[in-house]
Amino acid sequence: MSLTKKEIVALLSDDANEQELFKRADDVRRKNVGDEIHLRGLIEFSNICRNNCLYCGIRRDNKKVCRYRLSEEELIKTARQGADMGFKTIVMQSGEDMYFTAERLCRIISAIKKFDVAITLSIGERSYDEYKAFREAGADRYLMRIETTDKELYHRLDPQMSWQHRYECLLMIKELGYELGSGIMVGLPGQTLESIANDLLFLQDLEIDMAGIGPFIPHPDTPLAGESGGSLSLALRTMAVMRIMLPDINIPATTAMESLHPNGRIMALQAGANVVMPNITEEEYRSFYALYPGKAGADDTPANSRSRLAQKIINLGRTIGTGYGSHIKKSLIDK
Ligand code: 5AD
């Protein structure tokens, strides 16, 4: 539904009545996307990044990070293990690591596609031709958060990056027929509720298929170490309002939420979320993909985290999706 900026700010600032907001978002979720929770197997295949975002633990200038990249064989093997565990979507995420050329990535995508899974890429900004090649090789979806629509704030946080260019990448990805996921961080230094409201309106305008919303968590080895970060409560409220604005999209319960509270993802699943992306990267690499401290699941095995999560989902009275879990536009069903 459409909300005005004023209405959004009112919902975001009303912490006294957040339980009502969560209930409303939960109802909208049930009516529009049902009780299935879609699990995506997330592979963090390289933490090497050419960018230097002030908030991010794997920024280029953080010399304390032990850098790694999976070989083609390891990456394909991890994806196969994910498919064998029952994941119907594999998410390939990395820093902007140019070792992974279009040719290499296309080879990997075609190999993984044989496991009968949907493939989501989350590898940042690339050229139109590269996005096109990945799509032709079999990639179905693309995730890239806009992070904030406050351009001044964006350029303060990513001095060498261009907001406009990131936006153009999102448009290219959409034009190429990917399902498009975007999103933001909540609680960035200097970010206001008006700014978050603008972000939500932007995501609605862009007609995204998936929205990832997480609290900003300051990382000790970054220039933003001393900042205060976002609260789980505000992140959940933002997510709940997104659900009300875009009733039929996919919304993940994000890892950053779980990192602020041991039950953060379950809380999110009861406030509008319908997707979880468990990490299936081999244990030996997990702790190195520290975008922020205390990242949930850093010391777990893929099989363990999946089965514990499955039990929690059943306890909520929900079910685990058995299909690919694509965005199905309600308007198309109702017609
Ligand atoms: N706190 C929370 N989220 C972060 N991300 C990166 N660094 C942080 C942090 N310190 C998020 C960004 C990015 C996604 C992969 O992780 O939104 O798009």
mmCIF file of C-alpha atoms and ligand atoms in Angstrom:
data_model
loop_
_atom_site.group_PDB
_atom_site.id
_atom_site.type_symbol
_atom_site.label_atom_id
_atom_site.label_comp_id
_atom_site.label_asym_id
_atom_site.label_seq_id
_atom_site.Cartn_x
_atom_site.Cartn_y
_atom_site.Cartn_z
ATOM 1 C CA MET A 1 0.000 0.000 0.000
ATOM 2 C CA SER A 2 1.100 3.563 -0.389
ATOM 3 C CA LEU A 3 2.133 5.510 2.673
ATOM 4 C CA THR A 4 3.168 9.136 2.748
ATOM 5 C CA LYS A 5 6.549 10.153 4.061
ATOM 6 C CA LYS A 6 4.826 11.636 7.105
ATOM 7 C CA GLU A 7 2.995 8.382 7.818
ATOM 8 C CA ILE A 8 6.216 6.388 7.478
ATOM 9 C CA VAL A 9 8.084 8.666 9.895
ATOM 10 C CA ALA A 10 5.192 8.395 12.362
ATOM 11 C CA LEU A 11 5.370 4.568 12.261
ATOM 12 C CA LEU A 12 9.167 4.548 12.560
ATOM 13 C CA SER A 13 9.195 6.850 15.561
ATOM 14 C CA ASP A 14 6.382 5.195 17.507
ATOM 15 C CA ASP A 15 8.341 2.769 19.684
ATOM 16 C CA ALA A 16 5.518 2.551 22.219
ATOM 17 C CA ASN A 17 3.251 0.842 19.678
ATOM 18 C CA GLU A 18 5.787 -1.220 17.780
ATOM 19 C CA GLN A 19 4.128 -4.517 18.717
ATOM 20 C CA GLU A 20 1.006 -3.382 16.847
ATOM 21 C CA LEU A 21 3.104 -2.479 13.836
ATOM 22 C CA PHE A 22 4.802 -5.893 13.910
ATOM 23 C CA LYS A 23 1.425 -7.633 14.160
ATOM 24 C CA ARG A 24 0.113 -5.631 11.212
ATOM 25 C CA ALA A 25 3.183 -6.475 9.106
ATOM 26 C CA ASP A 26 2.869 -10.138 10.112
ATOM 27 C CA ASP A 27 -0.772 -10.165 8.919
ATOM 28 C CA VAL A 28 0.183 -8.522 5.616
ATOM 29 C CA ARG A 29 2.950 -11.113 5.187
ATOM 30 C CA ARG A 30 0.580 -14.035 5.853
ATOM 31 C CA LYS A 31 -2.101 -12.775 3.455
ATOM 32 C CA ASN A 32 0.322 -12.022 0.640
ATOM 33 C CA VAL A 33 3.175 -14.529 0.768
ATOM 34 C CA GLY A 34 1.781 -17.148 3.132
ATOM 35 C CA ASP A 35 3.445 -19.138 5.886
ATOM 36 C CA GLU A 36 6.342 -20.574 3.911
ATOM 37 C CA ILE A 37 9.823 -19.430 4.848
ATOM 38 C CA HIS A 38 12.312 -19.671 2.011
ATOM 39 C CA LEU A 39 15.849 -20.666 2.930
ATOM 40 C CA ARG A 40 18.740 -19.543 0.745
ATOM 41 C CA GLY A 41 22.185 -21.085 1.112
ATOM 42 C CA LEU A 42 24.684 -18.224 1.348
ATOM 43 C CA ILE A 43 28.270 -18.730 0.181
ATOM 44 C CA GLU A 44 30.699 -15.937 1.052
ATOM 45 C CA PHE A 45 33.267 -16.867 -1.569
ATOM 46 C CA SER A 46 35.792 -14.035 -1.303
ATOM 47 C CA ASN A 47 36.429 -11.271 1.227
ATOM 48 C CA ILE A 48 38.802 -9.423 -1.082
ATOM 49 C CA CYS A 49 37.338 -6.030 -1.962
ATOM 50 C CA ARG A 50 38.491 -3.090 -4.066
ATOM 51 C CA ASN A 51 36.220 -0.716 -2.140
ATOM 52 C CA ASN A 52 36.852 1.111 1.072
ATOM 53 C CA CYS A 53 33.427 1.767 2.613
ATOM 54 C CA LEU A 54 33.914 3.345 6.008
ATOM 55 C CA TYR A 55 31.427 1.035 7.749
ATOM 56 C CA CYS A 56 32.546 -2.306 6.385
ATOM 57 C CA GLY A 57 34.883 -4.755 8.140
ATOM 58 C CA ILE A 58 36.291 -6.101 4.855
ATOM 59 C CA ARG A 59 37.098 -2.646 3.462
ATOM 60 C CA ARG A 60 40.304 -2.466 1.438
ATOM 61 C CA ASP A 61 42.319 -0.610 4.074
ATOM 62 C CA ASN A 62 41.551 -3.016 6.911
ATOM 63 C CA LYS A 63 44.914 -4.746 7.088
ATOM 64 C CA LYS A 64 43.834 -6.905 10.021
ATOM 65 C CA VAL A 65 41.566 -9.046 7.862
ATOM 66 C CA CYS A 66 42.894 -12.396 6.751
ATOM 67 C CA ARG A 67 41.926 -12.370 3.067
ATOM 68 C CA TYR A 68 40.679 -15.481 1.284
ATOM 69 C CA ARG A 69 38.996 -16.541 -1.894
ATOM 70 C CA LEU A 70 37.516 -19.929 -2.680
ATOM 71 C CA SER A 71 38.797 -21.732 -5.728
ATOM 72 C CA GLU A 72 36.324 -22.456 -8.498
ATOM 73 C CA GLU A 73 36.224 -26.085 -7.374
ATOM 74 C CA GLU A 74 35.621 -25.211 -3.700
ATOM 75 C CA LEU A 75 32.866 -22.797 -4.602
ATOM 76 C CA ILE A 76 31.075 -25.311 -6.823
ATOM 77 C CA LYS A 77 31.516 -28.030 -4.193
ATOM 78 C CA THR A 78 30.024 -25.809 -1.477
ATOM 79 C CA ALA A 79 27.064 -25.043 -3.741
ATOM 80 C CA ARG A 80 26.547 -28.756 -4.376
ATOM 81 C CA GLN A 81 26.578 -29.433 -0.635
ATOM 82 C CA GLY A 82 23.975 -26.691 -0.233
ATOM 83 C CA ALA A 83 21.771 -28.220 -2.910
ATOM 84 C CA ASP A 84 22.171 -31.643 -1.277
ATOM 85 C CA MET A 85 21.069 -30.150 2.046
ATOM 86 C CA GLY A 86 17.869 -29.032 0.341
ATOM 87 C CA PHE A 87 18.526 -25.373 -0.481
ATOM 88 C CA LYS A 88 16.664 -24.341 -3.650
ATOM 89 C CA THR A 89 18.555 -21.053 -3.925
ATOM 90 C CA ILE A 90 22.297 -20.523 -3.701
ATOM 91 C CA VAL A 91 23.444 -16.969 -2.967
ATOM 92 C CA MET A 92 26.984 -16.200 -4.119
ATOM 93 C CA GLN A 93 28.280 -13.200 -2.186
ATOM 94 C CA SER A 94 31.721 -11.584 -2.124
ATOM 95 C CA GLY A 95 33.620 -8.358 -1.889
ATOM 96 C CA GLU A 96 34.291 -6.655 -5.221
ATOM 97 C CA ASP A 97 37.064 -9.088 -6.130
ATOM 98 C CA MET A 98 38.068 -8.651 -9.760
ATOM 99 C CA TYR A 99 39.916 -11.981 -9.814
ATOM 100 C CA PHE A 100 36.438 -13.281 -10.502
ATOM 101 C CA THR A 101 36.213 -12.154 -14.092
ATOM 102 C CA ALA A 102 32.985 -12.542 -16.051
ATOM 103 C CA GLU A 103 34.440 -15.589 -17.775
ATOM 104 C CA ARG A 104 35.285 -17.309 -14.477
ATOM 105 C CA LEU A 105 31.975 -16.422 -12.883
ATOM 106 C CA CYS A 106 29.978 -17.580 -15.894
ATOM 107 C CA ARG A 107 31.754 -20.927 -15.761
ATOM 108 C CA ILE A 108 30.891 -21.247 -12.071
ATOM 109 C CA ILE A 109 27.283 -20.138 -12.572
ATOM 110 C CA SER A 110 26.701 -22.687 -15.360
ATOM 111 C CA ALA A 111 28.186 -25.457 -13.211
ATOM 112 C CA ILE A 112 26.037 -24.590 -10.172
ATOM 113 C CA LYS A 113 22.917 -24.234 -12.307
ATOM 114 C CA LYS A 114 23.113 -27.988 -12.980
ATOM 115 C CA PHE A 115 22.176 -28.620 -9.321
ATOM 116 C CA ASP A 116 18.609 -27.436 -9.991
ATOM 117 C CA VAL A 117 18.827 -24.294 -7.860
ATOM 118 C CA ALA A 118 18.051 -20.629 -8.385
ATOM 119 C CA ILE A 119 21.219 -18.516 -8.302
ATOM 120 C CA THR A 120 21.477 -15.134 -6.616
ATOM 121 C CA LEU A 121 24.555 -12.983 -7.113
ATOM 122 C CA SER A 122 25.682 -10.405 -4.576
ATOM 123 C CA ILE A 123 29.021 -9.205 -5.884
ATOM 124 C CA GLY A 124 28.560 -5.468 -6.232
ATOM 125 C CA GLU A 125 29.053 -3.096 -9.113
ATOM 126 C CA ARG A 126 29.941 -4.505 -12.542
ATOM 127 C CA SER A 127 29.470 -3.418 -16.140
ATOM 128 C CA TYR A 128 26.286 -3.932 -18.159
ATOM 129 C CA ASP A 129 28.042 -6.552 -20.293
ATOM 130 C CA GLU A 130 29.100 -8.500 -17.222
ATOM 131 C CA TYR A 131 25.597 -8.406 -15.715
ATOM 132 C CA LYS A 132 24.282 -9.586 -19.087
ATOM 133 C CA ALA A 133 26.795 -12.425 -19.280
ATOM 134 C CA PHE A 134 25.959 -13.627 -15.740
ATOM 135 C CA ARG A 135 22.269 -13.583 -16.585
ATOM 136 C CA GLU A 136 22.827 -15.555 -19.769
ATOM 137 C CA ALA A 137 24.939 -18.062 -17.839
ATOM 138 C CA GLY A 138 21.961 -18.706 -15.565
ATOM 139 C CA ALA A 139 21.934 -16.192 -12.698
ATOM 140 C CA ASP A 140 18.325 -15.499 -11.665
ATOM 141 C CA ARG A 141 18.555 -12.818 -9.009
ATOM 142 C CA TYR A 142 20.869 -10.041 -7.884
ATOM 143 C CA LEU A 143 21.225 -8.408 -4.501
ATOM 144 C CA MET A 144 22.771 -5.006 -4.087
ATOM 145 C CA ARG A 145 21.782 -2.667 -1.335
ATOM 146 C CA ILE A 146 21.642 1.029 -2.097
ATOM 147 C CA GLU A 147 22.658 1.380 1.597
ATOM 148 C CA THR A 148 21.105 4.871 1.914
ATOM 149 C CA THR A 149 19.417 7.283 -0.496
ATOM 150 C CA ASP A 150 20.862 10.272 1.324
ATOM 151 C CA LYS A 151 23.513 11.085 -1.264
ATOM 152 C CA GLU A 152 25.496 13.314 1.051
ATOM 153 C CA LEU A 153 25.632 10.545 3.679
ATOM 154 C CA TYR A 154 26.437 7.929 1.013
ATOM 155 C CA HIS A 155 29.416 9.896 -0.248
ATOM 156 C CA ARG A 156 30.647 10.457 3.276
ATOM 157 C CA LEU A 157 30.571 6.687 3.882
ATOM 158 C CA ASP A 158 31.926 5.665 0.474
ATOM 159 C CA PRO A 159 34.152 8.600 -0.552
ATOM 160 C CA GLN A 160 35.393 6.871 -3.703
ATOM 161 C CA MET A 161 32.061 5.519 -4.848
ATOM 162 C CA SER A 162 29.219 7.140 -6.708
ATOM 163 C CA TRP A 163 25.612 6.864 -5.528
ATOM 164 C CA GLN A 164 24.454 7.608 -9.049
ATOM 165 C CA HIS A 165 26.528 4.789 -10.474
ATOM 166 C CA ARG A 166 25.185 2.309 -7.928
ATOM 167 C CA TYR A 167 21.655 3.382 -8.812
ATOM 168 C CA GLU A 168 22.396 2.921 -12.518
ATOM 169 C CA CYS A 169 23.673 -0.588 -11.776
ATOM 170 C CA LEU A 170 20.356 -1.400 -10.080
ATOM 171 C CA LEU A 171 18.495 -0.184 -13.168
ATOM 172 C CA MET A 172 20.667 -2.294 -15.485
ATOM 173 C CA ILE A 173 20.123 -5.381 -13.340
ATOM 174 C CA LYS A 174 16.388 -4.813 -13.449
ATOM 175 C CA GLU A 175 16.362 -4.244 -17.181
ATOM 176 C CA LEU A 176 18.199 -7.522 -17.738
ATOM 177 C CA GLY A 177 15.326 -9.394 -16.116
ATOM 178 C CA TYR A 178 16.934 -10.381 -12.837
ATOM 179 C CA GLU A 179 14.795 -10.471 -9.741
ATOM 180 C CA LEU A 180 16.209 -7.445 -7.972
ATOM 181 C CA GLY A 181 16.981 -7.269 -4.278
ATOM 182 C CA SER A 182 18.127 -4.063 -2.667
ATOM 183 C CA GLY A 183 18.000 -2.540 0.773
ATOM 184 C CA ILE A 184 19.573 -0.324 3.355
ATOM 185 C CA MET A 185 21.340 -0.125 6.680
ATOM 186 C CA VAL A 186 19.516 1.501 9.560
ATOM 187 C CA GLY A 187 21.257 3.587 12.213
ATOM 188 C CA LEU A 188 24.083 4.983 10.087
ATOM 189 C CA PRO A 189 25.840 7.999 11.627
ATOM 190 C CA GLY A 190 23.766 11.092 10.896
ATOM 191 C CA GLN A 191 20.876 9.155 9.322
ATOM 192 C CA THR A 192 17.449 10.527 10.261
ATOM 193 C CA LEU A 193 14.017 8.900 10.259
ATOM 194 C CA GLU A 194 13.092 11.158 7.313
ATOM 195 C CA SER A 195 16.054 9.746 5.461
ATOM 196 C CA ILE A 196 14.923 6.150 6.183
ATOM 197 C CA ALA A 197 11.415 7.091 4.995
ATOM 198 C CA ASN A 198 12.955 8.363 1.731
ATOM 199 C CA ASP A 199 14.815 5.060 1.414
ATOM 200 C CA LEU A 200 11.601 3.063 1.760
ATOM 201 C CA LEU A 201 9.835 5.230 -0.817
ATOM 202 C CA PHE A 202 12.792 4.813 -3.162
ATOM 203 C CA LEU A 203 12.700 0.999 -2.826
ATOM 204 C CA GLN A 204 8.958 1.032 -3.471
ATOM 205 C CA ASP A 205 9.416 3.191 -6.588
ATOM 206 C CA LEU A 206 12.124 0.895 -7.878
ATOM 207 C CA GLU A 207 9.682 -2.033 -7.628
ATOM 208 C CA ILE A 208 12.230 -4.298 -6.033
ATOM 209 C CA ASP A 209 11.554 -8.017 -5.583
ATOM 210 C CA MET A 210 13.386 -8.320 -2.292
ATOM 211 C CA ALA A 211 14.376 -5.896 0.477
ATOM 212 C CA GLY A 212 17.234 -6.530 2.905
ATOM 213 C CA ILE A 213 17.205 -4.236 5.902
ATOM 214 C CA GLY A 214 19.715 -4.493 8.713
ATOM 215 C CA PRO A 215 21.038 -2.425 11.592
ATOM 216 C CA PHE A 216 24.444 -0.793 11.099
ATOM 217 C CA ILE A 217 26.878 -2.412 13.563
ATOM 218 C CA PRO A 218 30.171 -0.519 14.028
ATOM 219 C CA HIS A 219 33.267 -2.609 13.346
ATOM 220 C CA PRO A 220 36.286 -1.929 15.629
ATOM 221 C CA ASP A 221 38.803 -1.962 12.772
ATOM 222 C CA THR A 222 37.028 0.689 10.678
ATOM 223 C CA PRO A 223 36.887 4.504 10.850
ATOM 224 C CA LEU A 224 33.343 4.220 12.273
ATOM 225 C CA ALA A 225 34.478 2.156 15.279
ATOM 226 C CA GLY A 226 33.341 4.771 17.789
ATOM 227 C CA GLU A 227 29.829 5.313 16.387
ATOM 228 C CA SER A 228 26.742 4.046 18.142
ATOM 229 C CA GLY A 229 25.111 1.892 15.457
ATOM 230 C CA GLY A 230 21.494 1.032 14.777
ATOM 231 C CA SER A 231 19.083 -0.656 17.166
ATOM 232 C CA LEU A 232 17.343 -3.932 16.454
ATOM 233 C CA SER A 233 14.060 -2.281 17.279
ATOM 234 C CA LEU A 234 14.402 0.442 14.632
ATOM 235 C CA ALA A 235 15.612 -2.104 12.061
ATOM 236 C CA LEU A 236 12.559 -4.283 12.754
ATOM 237 C CA ARG A 237 10.224 -1.302 12.520
ATOM 238 C CA THR A 238 11.772 -0.285 9.196
ATOM 239 C CA MET A 239 11.373 -3.830 7.892
ATOM 240 C CA ALA A 240 7.756 -4.006 9.087
ATOM 241 C CA VAL A 241 6.897 -0.752 7.302
ATOM 242 C CA MET A 242 8.572 -2.083 4.137
ATOM 243 C CA ARG A 243 6.321 -5.161 4.309
ATOM 244 C CA ILE A 244 3.234 -2.955 4.569
ATOM 245 C CA MET A 245 4.381 -0.860 1.587
ATOM 246 C CA LEU A 246 5.399 -3.840 -0.584
ATOM 247 C CA PRO A 247 3.096 -6.658 0.579
ATOM 248 C CA ASP A 248 4.206 -9.454 -1.764
ATOM 249 C CA ILE A 249 7.995 -9.096 -1.968
ATOM 250 C CA ASN A 250 10.569 -11.328 -0.288
ATOM 251 C CA ILE A 251 12.014 -9.921 2.915
ATOM 252 C CA PRO A 252 14.875 -11.659 4.690
ATOM 253 C CA ALA A 253 15.378 -11.800 8.419
ATOM 254 C CA THR A 254 18.935 -10.473 8.251
ATOM 255 C CA THR A 255 22.065 -11.810 9.922
ATOM 256 C CA ALA A 256 22.821 -8.358 11.347
ATOM 257 C CA MET A 257 19.521 -8.551 13.256
ATOM 258 C CA GLU A 258 20.516 -11.934 14.698
ATOM 259 C CA SER A 259 23.887 -10.445 15.659
ATOM 260 C CA LEU A 260 22.232 -7.873 17.939
ATOM 261 C CA HIS A 261 19.935 -10.406 19.619
ATOM 262 C CA PRO A 262 20.178 -14.218 19.753
ATOM 263 C CA ASN A 263 16.592 -14.421 18.560
ATOM 264 C CA GLY A 264 16.743 -11.474 16.153
ATOM 265 C CA ARG A 265 15.859 -13.421 13.033
ATOM 266 C CA ILE A 266 12.903 -15.152 14.687
ATOM 267 C CA MET A 267 11.643 -11.750 15.824
ATOM 268 C CA ALA A 268 11.970 -10.542 12.221
ATOM 269 C CA LEU A 269 10.042 -13.559 10.910
ATOM 270 C CA GLN A 270 7.162 -12.460 13.171
ATOM 271 C CA ALA A 271 7.312 -8.863 11.991
ATOM 272 C CA GLY A 272 7.101 -9.219 8.205
ATOM 273 C CA ALA A 273 10.055 -11.336 7.067
ATOM 274 C CA ASN A 274 9.651 -14.556 5.034
ATOM 275 C CA VAL A 275 13.216 -15.474 4.021
ATOM 276 C CA VAL A 276 16.349 -16.583 5.869
ATOM 277 C CA MET A 277 19.784 -16.911 4.317
ATOM 278 C CA PRO A 278 21.856 -19.354 6.379
ATOM 279 C CA ASN A 279 25.592 -19.253 5.799
ATOM 280 C CA ILE A 280 26.856 -22.444 4.149
ATOM 281 C CA THR A 281 30.471 -21.320 3.671
ATOM 282 C CA GLU A 282 32.981 -23.855 5.023
ATOM 283 C CA GLU A 283 33.848 -23.130 8.666
ATOM 284 C CA GLU A 284 37.511 -22.405 7.966
ATOM 285 C CA TYR A 285 36.599 -19.200 6.087
ATOM 286 C CA ARG A 286 33.587 -17.977 8.002
ATOM 287 C CA SER A 287 35.225 -15.855 10.661
ATOM 288 C CA PHE A 288 37.123 -13.913 7.976
ATOM 289 C CA TYR A 289 33.962 -12.544 6.376
ATOM 290 C CA ALA A 290 33.384 -10.178 9.287
ATOM 291 C CA LEU A 291 31.486 -7.212 7.859
ATOM 292 C CA TYR A 292 30.677 -6.280 11.459
ATOM 293 C CA PRO A 293 31.603 -7.758 14.848
ATOM 294 C CA GLY A 294 29.621 -10.532 16.531
ATOM 295 C CA LYS A 295 28.288 -11.743 13.196
ATOM 296 C CA ALA A 296 25.846 -14.541 13.968
ATOM 297 C CA GLY A 297 26.718 -18.077 12.918
ATOM 298 C CA ALA A 298 30.443 -17.445 12.463
ATOM 299 C CA ASP A 299 31.335 -20.603 14.394
ATOM 300 C CA ASP A 300 28.602 -22.988 13.295
ATOM 301 C CA THR A 301 28.519 -25.792 10.720
ATOM 302 C CA PRO A 302 26.119 -25.487 7.762
ATOM 303 C CA ALA A 303 24.176 -28.639 8.650
ATOM 304 C CA ASN A 304 23.849 -27.588 12.295
ATOM 305 C CA SER A 305 22.660 -24.077 11.638
ATOM 306 C CA ARG A 306 20.152 -25.352 9.082
ATOM 307 C CA SER A 307 18.596 -27.931 11.376
ATOM 308 C CA ARG A 308 18.406 -25.578 14.369
ATOM 309 C CA LEU A 309 16.777 -22.973 12.193
ATOM 310 C CA ALA A 310 14.324 -25.525 10.767
ATOM 311 C CA GLN A 311 13.253 -26.468 14.302
ATOM 312 C CA LYS A 312 12.676 -22.824 15.211
ATOM 313 C CA ILE A 313 10.589 -22.326 12.064
ATOM 314 C CA ILE A 314 8.402 -25.312 12.917
ATOM 315 C CA ASN A 315 8.000 -23.982 16.473
ATOM 316 C CA LEU A 316 6.645 -20.747 14.976
ATOM 317 C CA GLY A 317 3.954 -22.759 13.181
ATOM 318 C CA ARG A 318 5.481 -21.918 9.809
ATOM 319 C CA THR A 319 6.814 -24.224 7.089
ATOM 320 C CA ILE A 320 9.988 -24.344 5.026
ATOM 321 C CA GLY A 321 9.424 -23.482 1.366
ATOM 322 C CA THR A 322 10.029 -26.358 -1.026
ATOM 323 C CA GLY A 323 10.133 -24.297 -4.245
ATOM 324 C CA TYR A 324 12.573 -21.701 -5.508
ATOM 325 C CA GLY A 325 10.822 -18.988 -3.526
ATOM 326 C CA SER A 326 10.750 -16.417 -6.321
ATOM 327 C CA HIS A 327 8.850 -13.168 -5.983
ATOM 328 C CA ILE A 328 5.320 -13.861 -7.171
ATOM 329 C CA LYS A 329 3.486 -10.630 -7.867
ATOM 330 C CA LYS A 330 0.098 -10.714 -6.161
ATOM 331 C CA SER A 331 -1.460 -8.568 -8.862
ATOM 332 C CA LEU A 332 -0.732 -11.331 -11.388
ATOM 333 C CA ILE A 333 -2.394 -13.993 -9.236
ATOM 334 C CA ASP A 334 -5.475 -11.918 -8.455
ATOM 335 C CA LYS A 335 -6.197 -11.237 -12.127
HETATM 336 N N1 5AD B 1 26.977 -3.268 9.857
HETATM 337 C C1 5AD B 1 25.854 -3.768 9.275
HETATM 338 N N2 5AD B 1 25.772 -4.132 7.990
HETATM 339 C C2 5AD B 1 26.873 -3.989 7.240
HETATM 340 N N3 5AD B 1 27.082 -4.234 5.943
HETATM 341 C C3 5AD B 1 28.373 -3.931 5.658
HETATM 342 N N4 5AD B 1 28.997 -3.477 6.765
HETATM 343 C C4 5AD B 1 28.075 -3.485 7.763
HETATM 344 C C5 5AD B 1 28.108 -3.120 9.138
HETATM 345 N N5 5AD B 1 29.213 -2.633 9.719
HETATM 346 C C6 5AD B 1 26.027 -4.652 5.024
HETATM 347 C C7 5AD B 1 25.877 -3.691 3.844
HETATM 348 C C8 5AD B 1 26.191 -4.562 2.656
HETATM 349 C C9 5AD B 1 25.844 -5.937 3.150
HETATM 350 C C10 5AD B 1 26.463 -7.067 2.413
HETATM 351 O O1 5AD B 1 26.290 -5.919 4.491
HETATM 352 O O2 5AD B 1 24.530 -3.219 3.764
HETATM 353 O O3 5AD B 1 25.444 -4.237 1.494
#
